[in-house]
Short mmCIF file of C-alpha atoms and ligand atoms in Angstrom, two decimals:
data_model
loop_
_atom_site.label_atom_id
_atom_site.label_comp_id
_atom_site.label_asym_id
_atom_site.label_seq_id
_atom_site.Cartn_x
_atom_site.Cartn_y
_atom_site.Cartn_z
CA MET A 974 84.19 72.26 45.57
CA THR A 975 87.51 70.58 45.49
CA GLU A 976 87.52 66.84 45.79
CA LYS A 977 89.50 65.19 48.39
CA PRO A 978 88.41 61.70 48.16
CA ASP A 979 91.42 60.30 50.48
CA GLU A 980 90.39 62.54 53.34
CA ALA A 981 86.69 61.97 53.00
CA PRO A 982 85.53 61.30 56.59
CA SER A 983 82.88 58.76 56.95
CA LEU A 984 79.57 60.21 56.44
CA CYS A 985 77.37 57.94 58.98
CA ARG A 986 80.24 58.62 61.76
CA VAL A 987 79.78 62.56 61.40
CA TYR A 988 76.27 61.96 61.73
CA GLU A 989 76.00 59.38 64.51
CA ASP A 990 74.95 61.75 67.08
CA ARG A 991 72.07 63.02 65.11
CA PHE A 992 70.72 59.98 62.73
CA ARG A 993 71.40 57.04 60.88
CA ILE A 994 72.76 57.10 57.36
CA GLY A 995 71.24 54.59 55.28
CA ALA A 996 71.42 53.28 51.70
CA ALA A 997 69.01 50.96 49.68
CA VAL A 998 71.06 47.94 48.06
CA ASN A 999 70.57 45.25 45.81
CA PRO A 1000 72.58 42.03 45.29
CA TRP A 1001 74.36 43.50 42.43
CA THR A 1002 75.45 46.98 44.44
CA LEU A 1003 75.91 45.17 47.61
CA ALA A 1004 78.80 43.21 45.51
CA LYS A 1005 80.05 46.43 43.50
CA GLN A 1006 79.70 48.91 46.20
CA GLN A 1007 80.90 47.06 49.25
CA ALA A 1008 83.84 49.33 50.22
CA LEU A 1009 81.81 52.52 49.97
CA LEU A 1010 78.97 51.04 51.83
CA ARG A 1011 80.76 49.78 54.79
CA ARG A 1012 82.71 53.14 54.91
CA HIS A 1013 79.91 55.77 54.95
CA PHE A 1014 76.41 53.88 55.91
CA ASN A 1015 75.53 52.41 59.18
CA SER A 1016 71.90 51.31 58.02
CA LEU A 1017 70.81 49.09 54.95
CA THR A 1018 67.43 48.39 53.11
CA ALA A 1019 66.61 46.12 50.58
CA GLU A 1020 65.82 47.96 47.48
CA ASN A 1021 63.58 45.15 46.57
CA GLU A 1022 64.35 41.91 48.12
CA MET A 1023 61.88 42.24 50.94
CA LYS A 1024 59.12 42.98 49.12
CA PHE A 1025 55.84 40.55 49.05
CA GLU A 1026 56.60 39.17 45.47
CA ARG A 1027 60.22 38.54 46.35
CA ILE A 1028 59.90 36.87 49.56
CA HIS A 1029 56.45 35.20 49.18
CA PRO A 1030 55.99 34.38 45.53
CA LEU A 1031 53.37 31.55 45.77
CA GLU A 1032 51.05 30.81 48.88
CA ASP A 1033 52.97 28.05 49.85
CA ARG A 1034 56.45 29.22 49.03
CA TYR A 1035 58.84 31.58 50.86
CA ASP A 1036 62.19 32.59 49.38
CA PHE A 1037 64.46 34.62 51.93
CA THR A 1038 67.61 33.98 50.24
CA ALA A 1039 68.46 37.37 48.89
CA ALA A 1040 67.04 39.08 52.12
CA ASP A 1041 69.26 36.78 54.37
CA ALA A 1042 72.28 37.83 52.33
CA LEU A 1043 71.52 41.35 53.12
CA MET A 1044 71.03 40.84 56.86
CA ALA A 1045 74.43 38.85 56.87
CA PHE A 1046 76.26 41.61 55.20
CA ALA A 1047 74.98 44.16 57.50
CA GLU A 1048 75.17 42.34 60.59
CA GLU A 1049 78.83 41.43 59.68
CA GLY A 1050 79.52 45.14 59.36
CA GLY A 1051 77.73 46.15 62.42
CA MET A 1052 75.24 48.29 60.53
CA ALA A 1053 71.72 48.29 61.21
CA VAL A 1054 68.71 47.07 58.81
CA ARG A 1055 65.26 49.19 58.08
CA GLY A 1056 62.81 47.04 56.79
CA HIS A 1057 60.73 47.86 53.55
CA THR A 1058 57.82 46.89 53.01
CA LEU A 1059 54.94 44.64 54.29
CA VAL A 1060 51.72 45.81 52.58
CA TRP A 1061 51.70 47.59 49.29
CA HIS A 1062 49.88 48.01 46.15
CA ASN A 1063 52.75 47.57 44.06
CA GLN A 1064 55.19 44.11 43.67
CA THR A 1065 52.50 41.99 45.39
CA PRO A 1066 51.86 38.77 43.52
CA ALA A 1067 48.15 38.53 42.26
CA TRP A 1068 47.41 35.20 44.19
CA VAL A 1069 47.18 37.21 47.47
CA PHE A 1070 43.81 38.51 46.17
CA LYS A 1071 42.47 35.46 44.56
CA GLY A 1072 40.88 32.12 45.40
CA PRO A 1073 41.28 28.73 43.68
CA ASP A 1074 38.47 29.79 41.30
CA GLY A 1075 40.28 33.01 40.36
CA GLU A 1076 37.80 35.22 41.90
CA PRO A 1077 38.53 37.68 44.55
CA VAL A 1078 39.10 36.26 48.07
CA ASP A 1079 36.67 37.29 50.94
CA ARG A 1080 38.22 39.90 53.71
CA THR A 1081 38.74 37.18 56.25
CA THR A 1082 40.85 35.11 53.83
CA LEU A 1083 43.03 38.19 52.60
CA LEU A 1084 43.37 39.49 56.35
CA GLY A 1085 44.54 36.01 57.17
CA ARG A 1086 47.23 35.80 54.39
CA MET A 1087 48.41 39.22 55.26
CA ARG A 1088 48.83 38.03 58.85
CA SER A 1089 50.64 35.22 57.89
CA HIS A 1090 53.11 36.99 55.68
CA ILE A 1091 53.88 39.66 58.36
CA HIS A 1092 54.23 37.17 61.09
CA ALA A 1093 56.61 35.16 58.71
CA VAL A 1094 58.71 38.06 57.55
CA VAL A 1095 58.94 40.28 60.76
CA GLY A 1096 59.13 37.23 62.79
CA ARG A 1097 61.91 35.81 60.98
CA TYR A 1098 64.08 39.05 61.53
CA LYS A 1099 62.61 39.73 64.92
CA GLY A 1100 64.93 42.07 67.22
CA ARG A 1101 67.63 42.72 64.22
CA ILE A 1102 65.47 45.13 62.06
CA TYR A 1103 65.01 48.34 63.91
CA ALA A 1104 61.92 49.71 61.56
CA TRP A 1105 59.72 48.54 59.26
CA ASP A 1106 57.54 50.25 56.45
CA ALA A 1107 54.29 48.55 57.89
CA VAL A 1108 52.34 49.98 54.74
CA ASN A 1109 53.67 52.01 52.00
CA GLU A 1110 51.85 54.34 49.41
CA ALA A 1111 48.46 54.10 50.68
CA VAL A 1112 47.27 57.37 50.13
CA ALA A 1113 45.66 58.70 46.88
CA ASP A 1114 47.73 61.30 44.76
CA GLU A 1115 44.62 63.08 43.71
CA GLY A 1116 40.95 63.65 44.15
CA ASP A 1117 39.15 63.99 47.31
CA ASP A 1118 39.65 60.34 48.41
CA LEU A 1119 41.97 60.00 51.43
CA LEU A 1120 43.18 56.32 50.00
CA ARG A 1121 44.08 55.03 46.75
CA GLU A 1122 42.11 52.22 45.24
CA SER A 1123 43.85 48.84 45.56
CA PRO A 1124 43.06 45.22 45.98
CA TRP A 1125 43.96 45.38 49.42
CA ARG A 1126 41.45 48.27 50.01
CA SER A 1127 38.53 46.73 47.73
CA ILE A 1128 38.41 43.55 49.70
CA ALA A 1129 39.55 44.33 53.00
CA GLY A 1130 38.12 47.70 53.42
CA ASP A 1131 39.89 50.83 54.95
CA ASP A 1132 41.09 49.23 58.21
CA TYR A 1133 43.55 47.09 56.11
CA ILE A 1134 46.05 49.67 57.01
CA GLY A 1135 45.58 49.27 60.86
CA LYS A 1136 45.71 45.54 60.40
CA ALA A 1137 49.02 45.71 58.95
CA PHE A 1138 50.28 47.62 61.84
CA GLU A 1139 48.79 45.27 64.52
CA TYR A 1140 49.97 42.25 62.82
CA ALA A 1141 53.45 43.65 62.72
CA HIS A 1142 53.55 44.51 66.16
CA GLU A 1143 52.37 41.37 67.41
CA ALA A 1144 55.20 39.72 65.48
CA ASP A 1145 57.94 41.86 66.76
CA PRO A 1146 56.76 44.29 69.83
CA ASP A 1147 59.93 46.32 69.75
CA CYS A 1148 60.22 47.06 66.14
CA ARG A 1149 59.32 50.77 65.11
CA LEU A 1150 56.57 50.81 62.56
CA PHE A 1151 56.25 53.33 59.71
CA TYR A 1152 53.79 54.82 57.13
CA ASN A 1153 56.00 55.53 54.34
CA ASP A 1154 55.03 57.68 51.20
CA TYR A 1155 56.19 59.92 48.35
CA ASN A 1156 55.09 63.32 47.53
CA GLU A 1157 55.22 63.57 50.93
CA SER A 1158 56.43 67.32 51.02
CA PHE A 1159 53.41 68.64 48.49
CA PRO A 1160 50.82 70.28 50.69
CA ALA A 1161 47.71 68.55 49.48
CA LYS A 1162 49.15 64.98 50.02
CA ARG A 1163 50.77 66.17 53.02
CA GLU A 1164 47.45 66.92 54.51
CA LYS A 1165 46.05 63.43 53.60
CA ILE A 1166 48.98 61.63 55.03
CA TYR A 1167 48.56 63.58 58.32
CA ARG A 1168 44.77 62.74 58.20
CA LEU A 1169 45.38 59.24 58.06
CA VAL A 1170 48.10 59.04 60.26
CA GLU A 1171 46.23 61.14 62.88
CA GLU A 1172 43.36 58.73 62.37
CA LEU A 1173 45.47 55.55 63.09
CA LYS A 1174 46.72 57.11 66.25
CA ARG A 1175 43.44 58.06 67.28
CA ASP A 1176 42.56 54.30 66.78
CA ASN A 1177 45.36 53.35 68.85
CA VAL A 1178 47.18 51.56 66.22
CA PRO A 1179 50.71 50.70 66.81
CA ILE A 1180 52.45 53.45 64.64
CA HIS A 1181 55.67 55.01 65.69
CA GLY A 1182 56.89 56.90 62.74
CA VAL A 1183 56.31 58.55 59.14
CA GLY A 1184 58.66 57.59 56.43
CA MET A 1185 59.05 60.43 53.87
CA GLN A 1186 60.39 58.80 50.87
CA ALA A 1187 62.11 62.13 49.76
CA HIS A 1188 62.51 61.34 45.76
CA TRP A 1189 63.30 65.04 45.32
CA ASN A 1190 64.85 66.89 42.34
CA LEU A 1191 67.07 70.22 41.59
CA PHE A 1192 63.81 72.16 41.66
CA SER A 1193 61.12 70.64 43.71
CA PRO A 1194 59.87 70.48 46.39
CA GLY A 1195 60.52 73.85 47.76
CA LEU A 1196 62.54 73.99 50.96
CA ASP A 1197 59.52 75.54 52.74
CA ASP A 1198 57.28 72.89 51.61
CA ILE A 1199 59.94 70.05 53.10
CA ARG A 1200 60.19 72.21 56.70
CA GLU A 1201 56.54 72.35 56.84
CA ALA A 1202 56.24 68.41 56.13
CA ILE A 1203 58.50 67.73 58.81
CA GLU A 1204 56.89 69.97 61.29
CA ARG A 1205 53.59 68.78 60.65
CA TYR A 1206 54.19 65.09 60.85
CA ALA A 1207 56.49 65.60 63.91
CA SER A 1208 53.60 67.48 65.45
CA LEU A 1209 51.72 64.07 65.54
CA GLY A 1210 54.24 62.93 68.22
CA LEU A 1211 56.00 60.48 65.79
CA GLU A 1212 59.30 59.93 64.78
CA ILE A 1213 60.25 60.87 61.29
CA HIS A 1214 62.47 58.89 58.89
CA ILE A 1215 63.57 60.00 55.47
CA THR A 1216 63.55 56.72 53.74
CA GLU A 1217 64.45 56.92 49.84
CA LEU A 1218 66.28 60.40 49.44
CA ASP A 1219 67.75 60.79 46.03
CA MET A 1220 68.00 64.19 44.07
CA SER A 1221 67.22 63.85 40.46
CA VAL A 1222 68.82 66.25 38.00
CA PHE A 1223 65.76 66.28 36.09
CA ALA A 1224 62.48 68.27 36.66
CA PHE A 1225 59.70 65.57 36.86
CA GLU A 1226 58.33 67.06 33.79
CA ASP A 1227 61.81 67.03 32.07
CA ARG A 1228 61.84 64.02 29.76
CA ARG A 1229 65.25 64.93 27.75
CA THR A 1230 67.33 61.84 26.87
CA ASP A 1231 70.38 63.35 25.29
CA LEU A 1232 72.66 64.10 28.25
CA GLN A 1233 75.94 62.12 28.73
CA ARG A 1234 76.79 63.55 32.05
CA PRO A 1235 75.27 66.18 34.51
CA THR A 1236 75.99 69.82 33.34
CA GLU A 1237 78.00 72.32 35.42
CA GLU A 1238 74.52 73.86 36.36
CA MET A 1239 73.01 70.58 37.72
CA GLN A 1240 76.02 69.98 39.80
CA ARG A 1241 75.98 73.53 41.32
CA LEU A 1242 72.08 73.12 41.84
CA GLN A 1243 72.79 69.64 43.65
CA GLU A 1244 75.26 70.91 45.83
CA GLU A 1245 73.11 73.79 47.00
CA ARG A 1246 70.09 71.25 47.14
CA TYR A 1247 71.91 68.93 49.09
CA ALA A 1248 73.41 71.49 51.63
CA SER A 1249 70.12 73.01 52.51
CA VAL A 1250 68.19 69.71 52.73
CA PHE A 1251 70.76 68.40 55.09
CA ALA A 1252 70.89 71.64 57.08
CA LEU A 1253 67.20 71.39 57.72
CA PHE A 1254 67.62 67.57 58.74
CA ARG A 1255 70.10 68.79 61.41
CA GLU A 1256 67.64 71.59 62.46
CA TYR A 1257 65.17 68.87 63.31
CA ALA A 1258 67.52 65.93 64.10
CA ALA A 1259 65.06 65.64 67.44
CA TYR A 1260 62.55 64.30 65.53
CA ILE A 1261 64.59 62.64 62.26
CA LYS A 1262 66.22 59.50 63.55
CA SER A 1263 67.28 57.82 59.92
CA VAL A 1264 68.26 59.34 56.77
CA THR A 1265 68.27 56.44 54.11
CA PHE A 1266 69.32 57.18 50.39
CA TRP A 1267 67.55 55.07 47.80
CA GLY A 1268 71.05 53.85 46.52
CA ALA A 1269 74.64 54.93 47.37
CA ALA A 1270 76.53 56.18 44.35
CA ASP A 1271 75.77 57.39 40.83
CA ASP A 1272 76.71 53.73 39.12
CA TYR A 1273 73.29 52.62 40.01
CA THR A 1274 70.06 54.27 40.69
CA TRP A 1275 66.30 53.25 40.22
CA LEU A 1276 65.71 56.64 38.44
CA ASP A 1277 67.87 55.18 35.62
CA GLY A 1278 64.59 53.66 34.57
CA PHE A 1279 62.07 55.96 36.22
CA PRO A 1280 60.24 57.86 34.99
CA VAL A 1281 62.21 57.71 31.51
CA LYS A 1282 63.36 54.19 30.73
CA GLY A 1283 67.14 53.94 30.28
CA ARG A 1284 67.93 57.49 31.11
CA LYS A 1285 71.05 57.98 33.21
CA ASN A 1286 70.59 60.01 36.36
CA TRP A 1287 73.00 61.24 39.03
CA PRO A 1288 71.22 61.71 42.34
CA PHE A 1289 73.60 60.71 44.96
CA LEU A 1290 76.63 62.03 47.06
CA PHE A 1291 79.04 59.76 45.50
CA ASP A 1292 79.95 59.58 41.33
CA GLU A 1293 80.05 56.66 39.26
CA LEU A 1294 83.25 55.48 40.50
CA HIS A 1295 82.02 55.98 44.38
CA ARG A 1296 84.20 59.16 44.58
CA PRO A 1297 82.62 61.94 46.99
CA LYS A 1298 81.16 64.47 44.66
CA GLY A 1299 81.02 68.08 45.68
CA ALA A 1300 77.56 67.60 47.07
CA PHE A 1301 79.38 65.28 49.61
CA TRP A 1302 81.40 68.26 50.89
CA ASP A 1303 78.23 70.50 51.43
CA VAL A 1304 76.16 67.97 53.44
CA LEU A 1305 78.92 67.77 56.41
CA PRO A 1306 78.01 69.48 59.57
C1 HAH B 2169 59.08 54.01 45.56
N1 HAH B 2169 57.79 54.54 45.06
C2 HAH B 2169 58.97 52.64 46.45
O1 HAH B 2169 58.64 52.79 47.82
C3 HAH B 2169 59.90 51.70 46.38
O2 HAH B 2169 60.00 50.54 46.80
C4 HAH B 2169 60.94 51.47 45.14
O3 HAH B 2169 61.86 50.62 44.88
C5 HAH B 2169 60.82 52.97 44.38
C6 HAH B 2169 60.29 54.08 44.94
C7 HAH B 2169 58.35 55.80 44.74
C8 HAH B 2169 57.18 56.20 43.45
C9 HAH B 2169 56.13 55.08 42.68
O4 HAH B 2169 56.03 53.87 43.34
C10 HAH B 2169 55.33 55.86 41.86
C11 HAH B 2169 55.34 56.92 41.39
C12 HAH B 2169 56.12 57.90 42.05
C13 HAH B 2169 57.15 57.67 43.01
#
């Protein structure tokens, strides 16, 4: 594909009748990628700045500085904001689960803390955040257990999930609330996520959507599995958001660290993959209302540190200098 940076259409504009195009940002990318973000994205998500540990590091201390700055950037540019995340087993400070004696608190105390946190955060941005990941990654990857072990679960019980949705719904009844997870397209995990969400719906929990993280790579998951996952989640009568899309150039088991740039073969495969997943997103645009990348351009990605520390990755549609890659042209409708 030839690159035509000057003629590149705005990605969010060409998709505006179908779904929002989002990017996860942090204070560094918000500064460095300003022009790119303004031109191609109409939704923003905080990569870290709205997580529990950042916003509420101590019981009596909230810090909204970075989150407010993101909101201001988005609102100045007429961009929407997608919230991430309220209740998760990671990036949650230890104080949440402990009493003054250092011992685990009881269920009532923990649910009270969850409710205060959710009311403070969701309430602060009421009417300004169109969707929140109310609960992130609660399903177990392996084994027969539906839910993963976590202090939320061991202290509050399995219905901590429903409670998170309830509290968020009290704080902003118009906000769309999502259950968000990874490996969402692998059949075994897909069925667990399906069961969880089906149970939540049966219990009249205010859940409005499933977030498919979509941390994918050049080889996996297969297109048929992605399609099947979309259909399965859509069959619950819920909205679908693609919440954390990136297309790693490495297979998950590939731990090589010697590449200075993506190979020609990687670029070709990435173009094909992006073309086919966006064709799929267009096909299911009646259900998919938002497609957020977990970053914007190849100069910054969390994949530079995961799963191999310090290994560069190139997972996006824009290169390290913010120029549209071949894959950019291939996702246009
Ligand atoms: C996501 N987890 C998280 O939702 C997001 O908040 C974080 O910034 C990056 C990725 C994906 C994930 C994980 O946490 C553990 C294993 C595999 C994938």
